[in-house]
Short mmCIF file of N, CA and C in Angstrom, two decimals:
data_model
loop_
_atom_site.label_atom_id
_atom_site.label_comp_id
_atom_site.label_asym_id
_atom_site.label_seq_id
_atom_site.Cartn_x
_atom_site.Cartn_y
_atom_site.Cartn_z
N MET E 1298 1.13 -28.36 9.09
CA MET E 1298 1.57 -27.75 10.22
C MET E 1298 1.57 -26.59 10.27
N PRO E 1299 0.89 -25.67 11.19
CA PRO E 1299 0.58 -24.44 11.32
C PRO E 1299 1.74 -23.34 11.31
N ARG E 1300 1.62 -22.58 11.12
CA ARG E 1300 2.66 -21.46 11.38
C ARG E 1300 2.11 -20.14 11.23
N ILE E 1301 3.12 -18.95 11.60
CA ILE E 1301 2.50 -17.43 11.81
C ILE E 1301 3.55 -16.99 10.85
N ASP E 1302 3.40 -15.71 10.43
CA ASP E 1302 3.89 -14.52 9.42
C ASP E 1302 3.66 -13.43 10.45
N ILE E 1303 4.69 -12.80 10.83
CA ILE E 1303 4.98 -11.47 11.08
C ILE E 1303 5.39 -10.53 10.26
N ASP E 1304 4.75 -9.69 10.19
CA ASP E 1304 5.39 -8.50 9.57
C ASP E 1304 6.35 -7.49 10.55
N GLN E 1305 7.58 -7.75 10.03
CA GLN E 1305 8.50 -7.22 11.13
C GLN E 1305 8.50 -5.74 11.32
N LYS E 1306 7.79 -5.17 9.84
CA LYS E 1306 7.77 -3.75 9.42
C LYS E 1306 6.97 -2.94 10.24
N VAL E 1307 5.63 -3.79 10.42
CA VAL E 1307 4.43 -3.39 11.07
C VAL E 1307 4.59 -3.48 12.79
N CYS E 1308 5.44 -4.34 13.31
CA CYS E 1308 5.42 -4.76 14.51
C CYS E 1308 6.21 -3.53 15.40
N LYS E 1309 5.36 -3.53 16.29
CA LYS E 1309 6.09 -2.39 17.29
C LYS E 1309 6.61 -2.93 18.64
N GLY E 1310 6.46 -4.48 18.76
CA GLY E 1310 7.29 -5.00 19.83
C GLY E 1310 6.60 -4.71 21.23
N CYS E 1311 5.49 -4.90 21.24
CA CYS E 1311 4.19 -4.57 22.04
C CYS E 1311 4.37 -5.68 23.07
N SER E 1312 4.60 -6.83 22.85
CA SER E 1312 4.71 -8.47 23.11
C SER E 1312 3.37 -8.83 23.84
N LEU E 1313 2.35 -8.37 23.05
CA LEU E 1313 1.05 -9.09 23.67
C LEU E 1313 0.98 -10.72 23.12
N CYS E 1314 1.55 -10.54 22.03
CA CYS E 1314 1.43 -11.80 21.24
C CYS E 1314 2.72 -13.02 22.20
N VAL E 1315 3.69 -12.52 22.62
CA VAL E 1315 4.47 -13.31 23.57
C VAL E 1315 3.67 -13.60 24.71
N THR E 1316 2.78 -12.76 25.31
CA THR E 1316 1.98 -12.97 26.34
C THR E 1316 1.16 -14.17 26.29
N TYR E 1317 0.45 -13.75 25.37
CA TYR E 1317 -0.53 -14.68 25.07
C TYR E 1317 -0.89 -16.24 24.07
N CYS E 1318 0.48 -16.22 23.83
CA CYS E 1318 0.86 -17.64 23.17
C CYS E 1318 0.99 -18.56 23.96
N PRO E 1319 -0.08 -19.55 23.98
CA PRO E 1319 0.22 -20.69 25.25
C PRO E 1319 1.32 -21.61 25.39
N ASN E 1320 1.80 -21.48 23.92
CA ASN E 1320 2.97 -22.43 23.97
C ASN E 1320 4.46 -21.65 23.84
N ARG E 1321 4.42 -20.39 24.17
CA ARG E 1321 5.67 -19.53 24.05
C ARG E 1321 6.67 -19.72 22.72
N CYS E 1322 5.89 -19.89 21.56
CA CYS E 1322 6.02 -19.75 20.25
C CYS E 1322 7.21 -18.61 19.92
N ILE E 1323 6.61 -17.23 20.41
CA ILE E 1323 7.10 -16.12 19.91
C ILE E 1323 8.10 -15.38 20.91
N GLU E 1324 9.04 -14.73 20.50
CA GLU E 1324 9.83 -13.92 21.58
C GLU E 1324 10.00 -12.68 20.74
N ILE E 1325 10.07 -11.74 21.71
CA ILE E 1325 10.78 -10.07 21.02
C ILE E 1325 12.15 -10.45 20.53
N GLY E 1326 12.76 -10.34 19.47
CA GLY E 1326 14.15 -10.55 18.71
C GLY E 1326 15.12 -9.53 19.01
N ALA E 1327 16.37 -9.53 18.74
CA ALA E 1327 17.33 -8.75 19.12
C ALA E 1327 17.60 -7.67 18.20
N SER E 1328 16.77 -7.87 16.94
CA SER E 1328 17.03 -7.09 15.66
C SER E 1328 16.16 -5.64 15.74
N ILE E 1329 16.47 -4.88 15.20
CA ILE E 1329 15.42 -3.52 15.17
C ILE E 1329 15.00 -3.15 13.96
N ASN E 1330 13.55 -3.07 13.59
CA ASN E 1330 13.07 -2.61 12.17
C ASN E 1330 13.21 -1.46 11.95
N GLU E 1331 12.60 -0.83 10.80
CA GLU E 1331 12.86 0.36 10.33
C GLU E 1331 12.35 1.84 11.05
N GLN E 1332 11.46 1.40 12.11
CA GLN E 1332 10.81 2.18 12.60
C GLN E 1332 11.31 2.28 14.18
N GLY E 1333 12.37 1.25 14.45
CA GLY E 1333 13.42 1.59 15.76
C GLY E 1333 12.75 0.73 16.71
N TYR E 1334 11.67 -0.12 16.56
CA TYR E 1334 11.12 -1.35 17.46
C TYR E 1334 12.04 -2.76 17.49
N TYR E 1335 11.98 -3.03 18.88
CA TYR E 1335 12.39 -4.64 18.48
C TYR E 1335 11.08 -5.49 18.07
N PHE E 1336 11.35 -6.20 17.12
CA PHE E 1336 10.08 -7.04 16.75
C PHE E 1336 9.91 -8.63 16.80
N ALA E 1337 8.67 -8.66 16.93
CA ALA E 1337 8.40 -10.30 17.38
C ALA E 1337 9.11 -11.11 16.34
N LYS E 1338 9.47 -12.14 17.08
CA LYS E 1338 9.80 -13.40 15.83
C LYS E 1338 9.17 -14.73 16.22
N PHE E 1339 8.92 -15.47 15.21
CA PHE E 1339 8.21 -16.66 15.42
C PHE E 1339 9.57 -17.55 15.75
N THR E 1340 9.61 -18.06 16.72
CA THR E 1340 10.89 -18.59 17.43
C THR E 1340 10.69 -20.31 17.54
N LYS E 1341 9.45 -20.87 17.60
CA LYS E 1341 9.45 -22.50 17.77
C LYS E 1341 8.15 -22.64 17.02
N PRO E 1342 8.36 -22.93 15.58
CA PRO E 1342 7.47 -23.56 15.05
C PRO E 1342 6.83 -24.77 15.31
N GLN E 1343 7.68 -25.78 15.83
CA GLN E 1343 7.07 -27.14 16.06
C GLN E 1343 6.21 -27.12 17.28
N GLU E 1344 6.11 -25.95 17.96
CA GLU E 1344 5.39 -25.88 19.33
C GLU E 1344 3.69 -25.46 18.79
N CYS E 1345 4.02 -24.45 17.65
CA CYS E 1345 2.74 -23.67 17.12
C CYS E 1345 1.48 -24.70 17.06
N THR E 1346 0.26 -24.33 17.69
CA THR E 1346 -0.82 -25.40 17.35
C THR E 1346 -1.97 -24.65 15.96
N GLY E 1347 -1.49 -23.18 16.00
CA GLY E 1347 -2.34 -22.50 15.42
C GLY E 1347 -3.73 -22.21 15.82
N CYS E 1348 -3.68 -21.96 17.21
CA CYS E 1348 -4.57 -21.17 17.99
C CYS E 1348 -5.06 -19.95 17.41
N SER E 1349 -4.28 -18.90 17.06
CA SER E 1349 -4.70 -17.88 16.66
C SER E 1349 -4.68 -16.66 17.58
N MET E 1350 -4.02 -17.18 18.76
CA MET E 1350 -3.99 -15.86 20.00
C MET E 1350 -3.28 -15.09 19.58
N CYS E 1351 -2.12 -15.31 18.91
CA CYS E 1351 -1.13 -13.90 18.80
C CYS E 1351 -2.14 -13.21 17.59
N GLY E 1352 -2.59 -13.73 16.77
CA GLY E 1352 -3.18 -12.93 15.62
C GLY E 1352 -4.32 -11.81 16.07
N GLU E 1353 -4.90 -12.60 17.22
CA GLU E 1353 -5.93 -11.76 17.98
C GLU E 1353 -5.79 -10.63 18.68
N THR E 1354 -4.59 -10.78 19.50
CA THR E 1354 -4.40 -10.02 20.45
C THR E 1354 -3.27 -8.96 19.79
N CYS E 1355 -2.61 -9.09 18.66
CA CYS E 1355 -1.98 -8.02 18.25
C CYS E 1355 -2.66 -6.65 17.54
N PRO E 1356 -2.12 -5.78 18.07
CA PRO E 1356 -3.03 -4.40 17.67
C PRO E 1356 -2.49 -3.81 16.88
N ASP E 1357 -1.53 -3.97 16.28
CA ASP E 1357 -1.09 -3.83 14.87
C ASP E 1357 -1.43 -4.47 13.46
N VAL E 1358 -2.04 -5.81 13.70
CA VAL E 1358 -2.39 -6.32 12.78
C VAL E 1358 -1.07 -7.17 11.92
N ALA E 1359 -0.28 -7.32 12.73
CA ALA E 1359 1.16 -7.61 12.31
C ALA E 1359 1.49 -9.22 11.89
N ILE E 1360 0.51 -9.97 12.57
CA ILE E 1360 0.33 -11.49 12.44
C ILE E 1360 -0.57 -12.28 11.58
N GLU E 1361 -0.08 -13.21 10.77
CA GLU E 1361 -0.96 -13.94 10.02
C GLU E 1361 -0.90 -15.33 10.48
N VAL E 1362 -1.96 -15.69 10.45
CA VAL E 1362 -1.75 -17.46 11.26
C VAL E 1362 -2.25 -18.20 9.91
N TRP E 1363 -1.36 -19.20 9.78
CA TRP E 1363 -1.64 -20.41 8.60
C TRP E 1363 -1.75 -21.87 9.08
N ARG E 1364 -3.17 -22.23 8.91
CA ARG E 1364 -3.13 -23.38 9.46
C ARG E 1364 -3.34 -24.44 8.56
#
């Protein structure tokens, strides 16, 4: 089963991963990281296909995709 890891310390909450995920597996959470940003969270692992769109669009390289 594919999964993604999001580095919450690096994520700036730009929402590009949320926009480009075809299965809507990622959301911007309600928690704030050490830099003061609302960071992305992997919320629907059962829906993830491992397409890597989230990792490819992340400008901060905060997402790692595992297939």
